[in-house]
Short mmCIF file of C-alpha atoms in Angstrom, two decimals:
data_model
loop_
_atom_site.label_atom_id
_atom_site.label_comp_id
_atom_site.label_asym_id
_atom_site.label_seq_id
_atom_site.Cartn_x
_atom_site.Cartn_y
_atom_site.Cartn_z
CA UNK A 574 -17.87 239.66 173.65
CA UNK A 575 -19.89 237.85 171.02
CA UNK A 576 -17.79 234.98 169.70
CA UNK A 577 -17.88 232.54 166.83
CA UNK A 578 -15.61 229.52 167.08
CA UNK A 579 -14.34 227.25 164.33
CA UNK A 580 -11.66 224.59 164.19
CA UNK A 581 -8.81 226.11 162.17
CA UNK A 582 -7.92 222.80 160.49
CA UNK A 583 -6.62 221.89 158.06
CA UNK A 584 -9.40 219.42 157.43
CA UNK A 585 -8.02 216.92 154.95
CA UNK A 586 -10.67 215.14 152.87
CA UNK A 587 -10.27 212.62 150.04
CA UNK A 588 -11.86 213.58 146.74
CA UNK A 589 -15.46 212.40 146.59
CA UNK A 590 -15.88 212.22 150.37
CA UNK A 591 -18.02 214.41 152.65
CA UNK A 592 -16.38 217.35 154.41
CA UNK A 593 -18.04 218.31 157.70
CA UNK A 594 -17.36 221.77 159.15
CA UNK A 595 -18.58 222.97 162.53
CA UNK A 596 -19.17 226.36 164.10
CA UNK A 597 -20.40 227.41 167.55
CA UNK A 598 -21.55 230.87 168.60
CA UNK A 599 -22.07 232.56 171.94
CA UNK A 600 -24.89 235.06 171.30
CA UNK A 601 -28.14 233.20 171.89
CA UNK A 602 -30.08 236.06 170.29
CA UNK A 603 -28.45 235.61 166.88
CA UNK A 604 -30.96 235.24 164.07
CA UNK A 605 -29.09 234.58 160.84
CA UNK A 606 -26.07 232.51 159.97
CA UNK A 607 -23.81 232.44 156.95
CA UNK A 608 -21.13 230.30 155.39
CA UNK A 609 -18.52 231.96 153.18
CA UNK A 610 -15.72 230.39 151.17
CA UNK A 611 -12.44 232.24 150.75
CA UNK A 612 -9.71 231.16 148.37
CA UNK A 613 -6.20 232.31 149.14
CA UNK A 614 -5.74 235.91 148.01
CA UNK A 615 -9.42 236.36 147.20
CA UNK A 616 -12.38 237.91 149.00
CA UNK A 617 -15.05 235.82 150.76
CA UNK A 618 -17.81 234.37 148.63
CA UNK A 619 -21.24 233.56 150.06
CA UNK A 620 -22.13 229.86 149.91
CA UNK A 621 -25.27 229.66 152.01
CA UNK A 622 -27.29 231.38 154.70
CA UNK A 623 -29.74 229.83 157.14
CA UNK A 624 -32.26 231.36 159.55
CA UNK A 625 -34.32 228.44 160.86
CA UNK A 626 -33.46 225.32 162.81
CA UNK A 627 -32.90 222.28 160.64
CA UNK A 628 -31.21 221.61 157.34
CA UNK A 629 -30.95 223.68 154.19
CA UNK A 630 -29.58 222.14 151.04
CA UNK A 631 -28.13 223.83 147.95
CA UNK A 632 -26.45 221.54 145.45
CA UNK A 633 -23.55 219.76 147.14
CA UNK A 634 -23.80 221.96 150.24
CA UNK A 635 -26.01 221.45 153.29
CA UNK A 636 -26.16 223.89 156.18
CA UNK A 637 -27.48 222.71 159.53
CA UNK A 638 -28.61 224.96 162.36
CA UNK A 639 -29.37 224.08 165.97
CA UNK A 640 -30.17 227.24 167.93
CA UNK A 641 -30.68 225.39 171.22
CA UNK A 642 -27.11 224.08 171.01
CA UNK A 643 -25.83 227.29 169.36
CA UNK A 644 -24.31 225.25 166.61
CA UNK A 645 -24.08 225.63 162.83
CA UNK A 646 -22.50 223.17 160.46
CA UNK A 647 -21.74 222.86 156.77
CA UNK A 648 -21.53 219.61 154.86
CA UNK A 649 -19.84 219.44 151.48
CA UNK A 650 -20.77 216.28 149.61
CA UNK A 651 -18.69 214.76 146.80
CA UNK A 652 -15.77 217.05 147.71
CA UNK A 653 -13.67 218.25 144.80
CA UNK A 654 -10.12 219.65 144.73
CA UNK A 655 -11.69 222.99 143.79
CA UNK A 656 -13.40 223.00 147.21
CA UNK A 657 -9.99 223.46 148.84
CA UNK A 658 -10.32 226.83 150.57
CA UNK A 659 -10.97 228.44 153.93
CA UNK A 660 -14.60 228.29 155.06
CA UNK A 661 -15.82 231.11 157.26
CA UNK A 662 -18.84 230.91 159.54
CA UNK A 663 -20.55 234.23 160.24
CA UNK A 664 -23.31 235.17 162.66
CA UNK A 665 -25.43 238.30 162.41
CA UNK A 666 -25.80 240.08 165.74
CA UNK A 667 -27.44 243.22 164.43
CA UNK A 668 -30.93 243.91 165.76
CA UNK A 669 -31.51 245.41 162.33
CA UNK A 670 -29.31 245.02 159.32
CA UNK A 671 -25.80 243.70 159.23
CA UNK A 672 -23.36 243.23 162.06
CA UNK A 673 -21.61 239.98 161.22
CA UNK A 674 -19.13 238.32 163.53
CA UNK A 675 -16.89 235.87 161.70
CA UNK A 676 -15.17 232.79 162.99
CA UNK A 677 -11.49 232.32 162.27
CA UNK A 678 -12.25 229.91 159.44
CA UNK A 679 -11.56 226.26 158.75
CA UNK A 680 -9.04 225.41 156.06
CA UNK A 681 -10.18 222.50 153.91
CA UNK A 682 -7.83 220.46 151.73
CA UNK A 683 -9.39 218.04 149.25
CA UNK A 684 -6.84 215.50 148.05
CA UNK A 685 -7.25 213.85 144.63
CA UNK B 712 -24.29 242.70 136.46
CA UNK B 713 -21.31 244.46 137.97
CA UNK B 714 -20.15 243.31 141.39
CA UNK B 715 -18.99 245.36 144.34
CA UNK B 716 -16.18 247.67 143.23
CA UNK B 717 -13.52 248.88 145.61
CA UNK B 718 -10.85 251.42 144.84
CA UNK B 719 -7.95 251.58 145.05
CA UNK B 720 -6.81 247.94 145.11
CA UNK B 721 -3.52 248.70 146.81
CA UNK B 722 -2.36 251.59 148.92
CA UNK B 723 0.85 252.40 150.77
CA UNK B 724 0.69 255.16 153.38
CA UNK B 725 3.01 256.54 156.03
CA UNK B 726 2.20 256.38 159.71
CA UNK B 727 0.26 259.47 160.80
CA UNK B 728 -1.32 260.07 157.41
CA UNK B 729 -5.00 259.59 156.63
CA UNK B 730 -6.60 257.50 153.92
CA UNK B 731 -9.97 257.28 152.16
CA UNK B 732 -11.22 254.07 150.59
CA UNK B 733 -14.14 253.86 148.19
CA UNK B 734 -16.84 251.25 147.58
CA UNK B 735 -19.50 251.09 144.89
CA UNK B 736 -22.15 248.49 145.75
CA UNK B 737 -24.05 246.28 143.36
CA UNK B 738 -26.73 248.32 141.60
CA UNK B 739 -29.87 248.39 143.75
CA UNK B 740 -28.10 247.36 146.94
CA UNK B 741 -28.70 249.86 149.71
CA UNK B 742 -26.73 248.29 152.56
CA UNK B 743 -22.96 248.68 152.56
CA UNK B 744 -20.73 247.20 155.25
CA UNK B 745 -17.01 247.48 155.84
CA UNK B 746 -14.70 244.85 157.32
CA UNK B 747 -11.04 244.67 158.22
CA UNK B 748 -9.18 241.42 157.61
CA UNK B 749 -5.79 240.64 159.15
CA UNK B 750 -3.96 237.32 159.63
CA UNK B 751 -4.06 237.70 163.40
CA UNK B 752 -7.60 238.97 163.99
CA UNK B 753 -9.42 237.59 160.98
CA UNK B 754 -12.44 239.41 159.61
CA UNK B 755 -13.74 242.15 161.87
CA UNK B 756 -16.84 244.30 161.37
CA UNK B 757 -16.24 248.04 161.12
CA UNK B 758 -19.64 249.55 160.31
CA UNK B 759 -22.77 249.30 158.16
CA UNK B 760 -24.57 252.04 156.27
CA UNK B 761 -28.11 251.90 154.99
CA UNK B 762 -29.84 254.79 153.22
CA UNK B 763 -27.00 257.15 154.14
CA UNK B 764 -27.27 256.35 157.87
CA UNK B 765 -24.87 254.35 159.98
CA UNK B 766 -27.01 251.48 161.23
CA UNK B 767 -24.42 249.33 163.01
CA UNK B 768 -20.93 249.93 164.34
CA UNK B 769 -18.12 247.62 165.39
CA UNK B 770 -15.52 248.06 168.10
CA UNK B 771 -12.98 250.21 166.32
CA UNK B 772 -11.57 253.54 167.51
CA UNK B 773 -12.99 256.83 166.29
CA UNK B 774 -10.11 257.15 163.81
CA UNK B 775 -12.20 254.86 161.61
CA UNK B 776 -15.19 256.57 160.06
CA UNK B 777 -17.40 256.20 157.06
CA UNK B 778 -20.23 257.65 155.11
CA UNK B 779 -22.71 256.70 152.45
CA UNK B 780 -23.95 258.86 149.61
CA UNK B 781 -27.42 259.09 148.10
CA UNK B 782 -26.39 256.72 145.29
CA UNK B 783 -25.39 254.13 147.96
CA UNK B 784 -21.68 254.50 147.24
CA UNK B 785 -19.68 254.49 150.43
CA UNK B 786 -16.34 255.71 151.65
CA UNK B 787 -14.39 254.87 154.75
CA UNK B 788 -11.70 257.07 156.22
CA UNK B 789 -8.89 256.22 158.60
CA UNK B 790 -7.08 259.12 160.20
CA UNK B 791 -3.71 259.18 161.96
CA UNK B 792 -2.69 255.84 160.51
CA UNK B 793 -0.86 253.34 162.69
CA UNK B 794 1.25 250.37 161.62
CA UNK B 795 -1.46 248.07 162.98
CA UNK B 796 -3.95 249.46 160.48
CA UNK B 797 -2.20 247.51 157.72
CA UNK B 798 -4.87 245.12 156.51
CA UNK B 799 -7.22 244.13 153.74
CA UNK B 800 -10.31 246.32 153.90
CA UNK B 801 -13.39 244.68 152.45
CA UNK B 802 -16.69 246.22 151.50
CA UNK B 803 -19.86 244.14 151.22
CA UNK B 804 -23.28 245.06 149.91
CA UNK B 805 -26.76 243.60 150.08
CA UNK B 806 -30.27 244.56 149.05
CA UNK B 807 -31.74 245.35 152.44
CA UNK B 808 -29.01 244.42 154.88
CA UNK B 809 -30.39 241.27 156.42
CA UNK B 810 -29.51 238.63 153.88
CA UNK B 811 -26.43 237.44 152.15
CA UNK B 812 -23.69 239.91 151.43
CA UNK B 813 -21.48 240.16 148.38
CA UNK B 814 -17.92 241.23 149.03
CA UNK B 815 -15.73 243.37 146.84
CA UNK B 816 -12.13 242.46 146.02
CA UNK B 817 -10.85 244.66 148.81
CA UNK B 818 -8.26 247.38 149.28
CA UNK B 819 -4.89 246.21 150.60
CA UNK B 820 -3.57 249.00 152.86
CA UNK B 821 0.04 248.95 153.98
CA UNK B 822 1.19 251.48 156.57
CA UNK B 823 4.94 252.05 156.77
#
């Protein structure tokens, strides 16, 4: 059973602070990793994807990947109330194409 | 450009019936994946189609099936519906199937 684990939260963050979200995965052969944001009642929205070890930055978001530790993280800098949502970590297990396994998600609450 | 379109948005079916859900991917996207989302199990991968062929399959019973047409539009079918099939069914598309995926708004299926 290929698993992706996330802390369910809620992660409460003051406005303007950094939110740090973590995700671990069990399949050592996984090659690509995704972070999605899902607002209540809406479908998931892609924030970032990362393939290589290290950091990848896009605006206020930074994804970090450590394949040796089987660990992916997402940092949200200068958190805003509009960042309040559930953040889903996903790992692609497909040898070709798409076979994403999602974590249960971390609920983030940004307080003004 | 238009996003991923799923129809219908809402559906109520009786146990034992069958249902067909439709997904039109973003223009030019050839990979279409289907997911089931429930409060208890989260997001679970059903299957992926690429160029009319099923390329990946999740761990769902044979009552769940799908297909993809030459214009990349996809349908999924669930036969002999059970109460536990009540869920949000999400379709996602991507250009080649190995990058980020864009989700549609989903079809909310309720089985009574």
